C-alpha cells in the first residue's frame, strides 16, 4: 500500500534552517510528483511547492522563493523540503503529498511534521 | 497569481441536510479544481478531482460541479462523520502550481 512517512517534529530558533523528509513506499517513486503543503496553527492550507520525482524539476510558491529548496533521492524514494531563515510565522505542520500525474490531485499524504520556530 | 474565494467560511447544518460550498476563481481555470476534506489533527483527503470526478472510495453523497470560474461542492445528505473543514484547490500544469481556498468549517447543528 502507498505510504508517505515523514520525519519527526522539530524545534528551531529564528534564523535557523529545517529539513523535513518524506519517505515513499508502495509505488514507483519516479512516476509521481511530490508537493509540500503547510498549515499554521488554526489556519488553512498553504501550498509551498512541487517537485517532479522523475527529473527533479521544481516550482515554488512565490512568497517562499529563495528560502525553500525541494529535492528527491530516487535511490531511497525520499523527498526533502528545506526551509531557511526561519521566522516565527513558519511555525506550522508541514505535509508532503503525492501528486497524481493524471488528475493532479493529492491522492496520498504524509502524516505531517510539526515545525516550531521559537527563541 | 490566481486567487480562490471560498464561501462560506463556516457552516452549521443538521444531519440529513443538503450542504453546498462554493469556490470562485479570479480567472478561468477550466475544470482544474479539486476538493479536499480535512478532519482535526489529520491530513487532508482528496474527495473530488477535475471539478466533478469522485475519487475512488469516496461516498456518492459527495459531488462537485462547475467550470471556468465558478464551482460548487455538495453533500447531498449530511452525515455526522462529514464534520470537517473542506478546501477547494486550483491547479495549473504549466508550470505545476496550486492554490487552496480559505476553507469551510462544517459543523453539526
mmCIF file of C-alpha atoms in Angstrom:
data_model
loop_
_atom_site.group_PDB
_atom_site.id
_atom_site.type_symbol
_atom_site.label_atom_id
_atom_site.label_comp_id
_atom_site.label_asym_id
_atom_site.label_seq_id
_atom_site.Cartn_x
_atom_site.Cartn_y
_atom_site.Cartn_z
ATOM 1 C CA UNK A 1 0.000 0.000 0.000
ATOM 2 C CA UNK A 2 1.087 3.534 -0.719
ATOM 3 C CA UNK A 3 2.662 5.285 2.246
ATOM 4 C CA UNK A 4 4.399 8.586 2.799
ATOM 5 C CA UNK A 5 6.231 8.678 6.125
ATOM 6 C CA UNK A 6 7.631 11.989 7.301
ATOM 7 C CA UNK A 7 10.395 12.781 9.754
ATOM 8 C CA UNK A 8 9.661 13.825 13.304
ATOM 9 C CA UNK A 9 8.830 17.130 14.929
ATOM 10 C CA UNK A 10 11.450 19.875 15.025
ATOM 11 C CA UNK A 11 12.054 22.896 17.233
ATOM 12 C CA UNK A 12 14.213 25.590 15.682
ATOM 13 C CA UNK A 13 15.401 29.072 16.594
ATOM 14 C CA UNK A 14 14.657 32.051 14.355
ATOM 15 C CA UNK A 15 17.180 32.284 11.554
ATOM 16 C CA UNK A 16 17.912 28.561 11.517
ATOM 17 C CA UNK A 17 17.070 26.021 8.807
ATOM 18 C CA UNK A 18 14.966 22.879 8.870
ATOM 19 C CA UNK A 19 14.945 19.897 6.534
ATOM 20 C CA UNK A 20 11.919 17.601 6.534
ATOM 21 C CA UNK A 21 11.980 14.212 4.849
ATOM 22 C CA UNK A 22 9.170 12.219 3.251
ATOM 23 C CA UNK A 23 9.880 8.548 2.532
ATOM 24 C CA UNK A 24 7.616 6.968 -0.060
ATOM 25 C CA UNK A 25 6.762 3.306 -0.429
ATOM 26 C CA UNK A 26 4.254 1.122 -2.233
ATOM 27 C CA UNK A 27 4.546 2.739 -5.667
ATOM 28 C CA UNK A 28 7.057 3.706 -8.346
ATOM 29 C CA UNK A 29 8.524 6.867 -6.847
ATOM 30 C CA UNK A 30 9.644 8.425 -10.125
ATOM 31 C CA UNK A 31 6.182 8.167 -11.695
ATOM 32 C CA UNK A 32 4.663 10.849 -9.453
ATOM 33 C CA UNK A 33 5.385 14.337 -8.243
ATOM 34 C CA UNK A 34 5.543 15.439 -4.627
ATOM 35 C CA UNK A 35 4.038 18.642 -3.313
ATOM 36 C CA UNK A 36 4.645 20.240 0.049
ATOM 37 C CA UNK A 37 1.818 21.960 1.918
ATOM 38 C CA UNK A 38 1.929 23.660 5.299
ATOM 39 C CA UNK A 39 -0.701 24.613 7.825
ATOM 40 C CA UNK A 40 -0.080 27.162 10.564
ATOM 41 C CA UNK A 41 -1.933 26.559 13.862
ATOM 42 C CA UNK A 42 -5.661 27.104 13.349
ATOM 43 C CA UNK A 43 -5.144 28.256 9.780
ATOM 44 C CA UNK A 44 -5.801 26.944 6.275
ATOM 45 C CA UNK A 45 -3.641 25.028 3.835
ATOM 46 C CA UNK A 46 -0.784 26.786 2.067
ATOM 47 C CA UNK A 47 0.886 25.320 -0.996
ATOM 48 C CA UNK A 48 4.674 25.569 -0.779
ATOM 49 C CA UNK A 49 5.892 23.947 -3.944
ATOM 50 C CA UNK A 50 6.160 20.895 -6.155
ATOM 51 C CA UNK A 51 8.942 18.635 -7.344
ATOM 52 C CA UNK A 52 8.977 16.033 -10.077
ATOM 53 C CA UNK A 53 10.471 12.822 -8.737
ATOM 54 C CA UNK A 54 11.172 11.887 -12.359
ATOM 55 C CA UNK A 55 13.560 14.692 -13.296
ATOM 56 C CA UNK A 56 13.834 16.944 -10.237
ATOM 57 C CA UNK A 57 12.039 19.903 -11.817
ATOM 58 C CA UNK A 58 10.625 22.219 -9.182
ATOM 59 C CA UNK A 59 8.192 25.084 -8.836
ATOM 60 C CA UNK A 60 7.931 27.056 -5.612
ATOM 61 C CA UNK A 61 5.321 29.403 -4.203
ATOM 62 C CA UNK A 62 6.398 32.957 -4.905
ATOM 63 C CA UNK A 63 6.367 34.006 -1.247
ATOM 64 C CA UNK A 64 8.889 31.275 -0.375
ATOM 65 C CA UNK A 65 11.231 31.752 -3.348
ATOM 66 C CA UNK A 66 14.813 31.982 -2.138
ATOM 67 C CA UNK A 67 14.117 30.327 1.220
ATOM 68 C CA UNK A 68 12.862 26.883 0.202
ATOM 69 C CA UNK A 69 14.545 24.024 -1.640
ATOM 70 C CA UNK A 70 12.887 20.739 -2.546
ATOM 71 C CA UNK A 71 14.902 17.709 -3.577
ATOM 72 C CA UNK A 72 14.473 13.987 -4.050
ATOM 73 C CA UNK A 73 16.696 10.947 -3.603
ATOM 74 C CA UNK A 74 15.438 8.315 -6.018
ATOM 75 C CA UNK A 75 17.749 5.667 -4.543
ATOM 76 C CA UNK A 76 15.787 5.792 -1.281
ATOM 77 C CA UNK A 77 12.436 7.087 -2.641
ATOM 78 C CA UNK A 78 12.651 10.056 -0.324
ATOM 79 C CA UNK A 79 11.660 13.669 -0.869
ATOM 80 C CA UNK A 80 13.091 16.533 1.154
ATOM 81 C CA UNK A 81 11.972 20.063 1.881
ATOM 82 C CA UNK A 82 14.459 22.532 3.338
ATOM 83 C CA UNK A 83 13.318 25.921 4.636
ATOM 84 C CA UNK A 84 15.940 28.501 5.616
ATOM 85 C CA UNK A 85 15.971 31.737 7.602
ATOM 86 C CA UNK A 86 13.121 30.510 9.741
ATOM 87 C CA UNK A 87 10.739 33.008 11.340
ATOM 88 C CA UNK A 88 8.073 32.554 13.971
ATOM 89 C CA UNK A 89 5.366 32.587 11.309
ATOM 90 C CA UNK A 90 6.923 29.482 9.748
ATOM 91 C CA UNK A 91 5.606 27.530 12.726
ATOM 92 C CA UNK A 92 3.274 25.009 11.134
ATOM 93 C CA UNK A 93 2.553 21.404 10.333
ATOM 94 C CA UNK A 94 4.325 20.542 7.083
ATOM 95 C CA UNK A 95 2.832 17.865 4.816
ATOM 96 C CA UNK A 96 4.165 16.076 1.778
ATOM 97 C CA UNK A 97 1.639 14.750 -0.703
ATOM 98 C CA UNK A 98 1.824 12.565 -3.790
ATOM 99 C CA UNK A 99 0.640 14.276 -6.939
ATOM 100 C CA UNK A 100 -1.287 12.074 -9.323
ATOM 101 C CA UNK A 101 0.054 12.965 -12.800
ATOM 102 C CA UNK A 102 -3.300 12.297 -14.466
ATOM 103 C CA UNK A 103 -5.692 14.159 -12.215
ATOM 104 C CA UNK A 104 -3.179 16.478 -10.481
ATOM 105 C CA UNK A 105 -4.871 15.813 -7.170
ATOM 106 C CA UNK A 106 -3.014 14.913 -3.995
ATOM 107 C CA UNK A 107 -4.111 11.315 -3.525
ATOM 108 C CA UNK A 108 -1.803 10.318 -0.653
ATOM 109 C CA UNK A 109 -0.419 12.448 2.142
ATOM 110 C CA UNK A 110 2.244 12.116 4.790
ATOM 111 C CA UNK A 111 1.262 12.270 8.434
ATOM 112 C CA UNK A 112 2.605 15.796 8.854
ATOM 113 C CA UNK A 113 5.655 17.203 10.642
ATOM 114 C CA UNK A 114 5.281 19.961 13.231
ATOM 115 C CA UNK A 115 7.998 22.583 12.945
ATOM 116 C CA UNK A 116 8.073 25.073 15.799
ATOM 117 C CA UNK A 117 10.158 28.217 15.470
ATOM 118 C CA UNK A 118 10.789 29.835 18.808
ATOM 119 C CA UNK A 119 13.586 31.663 20.574
ATOM 120 C CA UNK B 1 -1.494 34.607 -9.495
ATOM 121 C CA UNK B 2 -4.947 33.053 -9.463
ATOM 122 C CA UNK B 3 -6.955 33.760 -6.308
ATOM 123 C CA UNK B 4 -9.591 31.388 -4.976
ATOM 124 C CA UNK B 5 -12.523 32.714 -2.974
ATOM 125 C CA UNK B 6 -14.312 30.024 -0.996
ATOM 126 C CA UNK B 7 -17.584 30.557 0.861
ATOM 127 C CA UNK B 8 -18.934 30.339 3.396
ATOM 128 C CA UNK B 9 -16.039 30.227 5.851
ATOM 129 C CA UNK B 10 -18.188 28.256 8.294
ATOM 130 C CA UNK B 11 -21.453 26.426 8.075
ATOM 131 C CA UNK B 12 -23.779 24.741 10.546
ATOM 132 C CA UNK B 13 -26.233 22.137 9.286
ATOM 133 C CA UNK B 14 -28.326 19.229 10.537
ATOM 134 C CA UNK B 15 -27.874 15.552 9.798
ATOM 135 C CA UNK B 16 -29.631 14.794 6.529
ATOM 136 C CA UNK B 17 -29.352 18.345 5.194
ATOM 137 C CA UNK B 18 -28.048 19.199 1.750
ATOM 138 C CA UNK B 19 -24.868 21.254 2.112
ATOM 139 C CA UNK B 20 -23.310 23.435 -0.574
ATOM 140 C CA UNK B 21 -19.934 25.174 -0.632
ATOM 141 C CA UNK B 22 -18.777 27.440 -3.433
ATOM 142 C CA UNK B 23 -15.383 28.377 -4.787
ATOM 143 C CA UNK B 24 -14.741 31.195 -7.237
ATOM 144 C CA UNK B 25 -11.535 31.633 -9.233
ATOM 145 C CA UNK B 26 -10.179 35.051 -10.182
ATOM 146 C CA UNK B 27 -9.819 33.856 -13.779
ATOM 147 C CA UNK B 28 -10.875 30.969 -15.976
ATOM 148 C CA UNK B 29 -9.336 27.716 -14.688
ATOM 149 C CA UNK B 30 -11.346 25.348 -16.889
ATOM 150 C CA UNK B 31 -12.052 22.307 -14.674
ATOM 151 C CA UNK B 32 -8.711 22.348 -12.837
ATOM 152 C CA UNK B 33 -10.311 22.246 -9.422
ATOM 153 C CA UNK B 34 -10.105 19.677 -6.612
ATOM 154 C CA UNK B 35 -11.907 19.375 -3.284
ATOM 155 C CA UNK B 36 -10.447 18.032 -0.021
ATOM 156 C CA UNK B 37 -11.802 17.116 3.395
ATOM 157 C CA UNK B 38 -9.694 17.643 6.500
ATOM 158 C CA UNK B 39 -10.624 16.336 9.926
ATOM 159 C CA UNK B 40 -8.943 17.768 13.044
ATOM 160 C CA UNK B 41 -5.392 16.557 13.509
ATOM 161 C CA UNK B 42 -5.405 14.658 10.222
ATOM 162 C CA UNK B 43 -4.000 15.188 6.759
ATOM 163 C CA UNK B 44 -6.451 16.306 4.074
ATOM 164 C CA UNK B 45 -8.209 13.719 1.928
ATOM 165 C CA UNK B 46 -8.947 14.093 -1.773
ATOM 166 C CA UNK B 47 -12.688 13.832 -2.472
ATOM 167 C CA UNK B 48 -13.278 15.335 -5.914
ATOM 168 C CA UNK B 49 -10.822 15.925 -8.758
ATOM 169 C CA UNK B 50 -11.179 17.852 -12.002
ATOM 170 C CA UNK B 51 -14.241 19.645 -10.587
ATOM 171 C CA UNK B 52 -16.692 16.756 -10.769
ATOM 172 C CA UNK B 53 -14.951 13.386 -10.570
ATOM 173 C CA UNK B 54 -15.362 11.351 -7.399
ATOM 174 C CA UNK B 55 -12.122 9.893 -6.046
ATOM 175 C CA UNK B 56 -12.182 6.114 -5.652
ATOM 176 C CA UNK B 57 -13.772 5.012 -2.391
ATOM 177 C CA UNK B 58 -15.456 8.344 -1.634
ATOM 178 C CA UNK B 59 -19.190 8.080 -0.820
ATOM 179 C CA UNK B 60 -21.553 9.144 -3.574
ATOM 180 C CA UNK B 61 -23.250 11.743 -1.357
ATOM 181 C CA UNK B 62 -20.283 13.968 -2.202
ATOM 182 C CA UNK B 63 -20.319 15.707 -5.581
ATOM 183 C CA UNK B 64 -18.788 18.636 -7.401
ATOM 184 C CA UNK B 65 -19.730 20.751 -10.383
ATOM 185 C CA UNK B 66 -18.689 23.816 -12.308
ATOM 186 C CA UNK B 67 -16.131 25.051 -14.790
ATOM 187 C CA UNK B 68 -14.453 28.298 -15.706
ATOM 188 C CA UNK B 69 -14.579 30.462 -12.596
ATOM 189 C CA UNK B 70 -17.485 29.113 -10.518
ATOM 190 C CA UNK B 71 -17.518 25.791 -8.717
ATOM 191 C CA UNK B 72 -19.799 24.044 -6.250
ATOM 192 C CA UNK B 73 -19.231 21.210 -3.779
ATOM 193 C CA UNK B 74 -22.291 19.422 -2.426
ATOM 194 C CA UNK B 75 -23.035 16.888 0.276
ATOM 195 C CA UNK B 76 -26.470 15.534 -0.589
ATOM 196 C CA UNK B 77 -27.333 14.255 2.878
ATOM 197 C CA UNK B 78 -25.060 15.337 5.701
ATOM 198 C CA UNK B 79 -23.760 12.567 7.956
ATOM 199 C CA UNK B 80 -22.135 13.008 11.392
ATOM 200 C CA UNK B 81 -18.798 11.778 10.057
ATOM 201 C CA UNK B 82 -18.760 14.615 7.497
ATOM 202 C CA UNK B 83 -17.847 17.136 10.174
ATOM 203 C CA UNK B 84 -14.593 18.587 8.889
ATOM 204 C CA UNK B 85 -13.078 21.525 7.077
ATOM 205 C CA UNK B 86 -13.361 21.469 3.294
ATOM 206 C CA UNK B 87 -10.933 23.111 0.874
ATOM 207 C CA UNK B 88 -11.015 23.762 -2.826
ATOM 208 C CA UNK B 89 -7.716 23.681 -4.716
ATOM 209 C CA UNK B 90 -6.962 25.153 -8.099
ATOM 210 C CA UNK B 91 -4.082 23.822 -10.146
ATOM 211 C CA UNK B 92 -2.110 24.711 -13.233
ATOM 212 C CA UNK B 93 0.054 22.230 -15.110
ATOM 213 C CA UNK B 94 2.420 24.612 -16.848
ATOM 214 C CA UNK B 95 4.153 25.087 -14.520
ATOM 215 C CA UNK B 96 2.825 22.946 -11.692
ATOM 216 C CA UNK B 97 1.226 25.451 -9.353
ATOM 217 C CA UNK B 98 -1.570 25.158 -6.832
ATOM 218 C CA UNK B 99 -3.741 27.463 -4.753
ATOM 219 C CA UNK B 100 -6.060 26.490 -1.920
ATOM 220 C CA UNK B 101 -9.260 28.220 -0.981
ATOM 221 C CA UNK B 102 -9.569 29.564 2.559
ATOM 222 C CA UNK B 103 -11.568 26.571 3.767
ATOM 223 C CA UNK B 104 -15.112 25.969 5.033
ATOM 224 C CA UNK B 105 -15.565 24.614 8.542
ATOM 225 C CA UNK B 106 -18.660 22.422 8.637
ATOM 226 C CA UNK B 107 -20.388 21.772 11.951
ATOM 227 C CA UNK B 108 -23.473 19.856 13.030
ATOM 228 C CA UNK B 109 -26.397 21.963 14.222
#
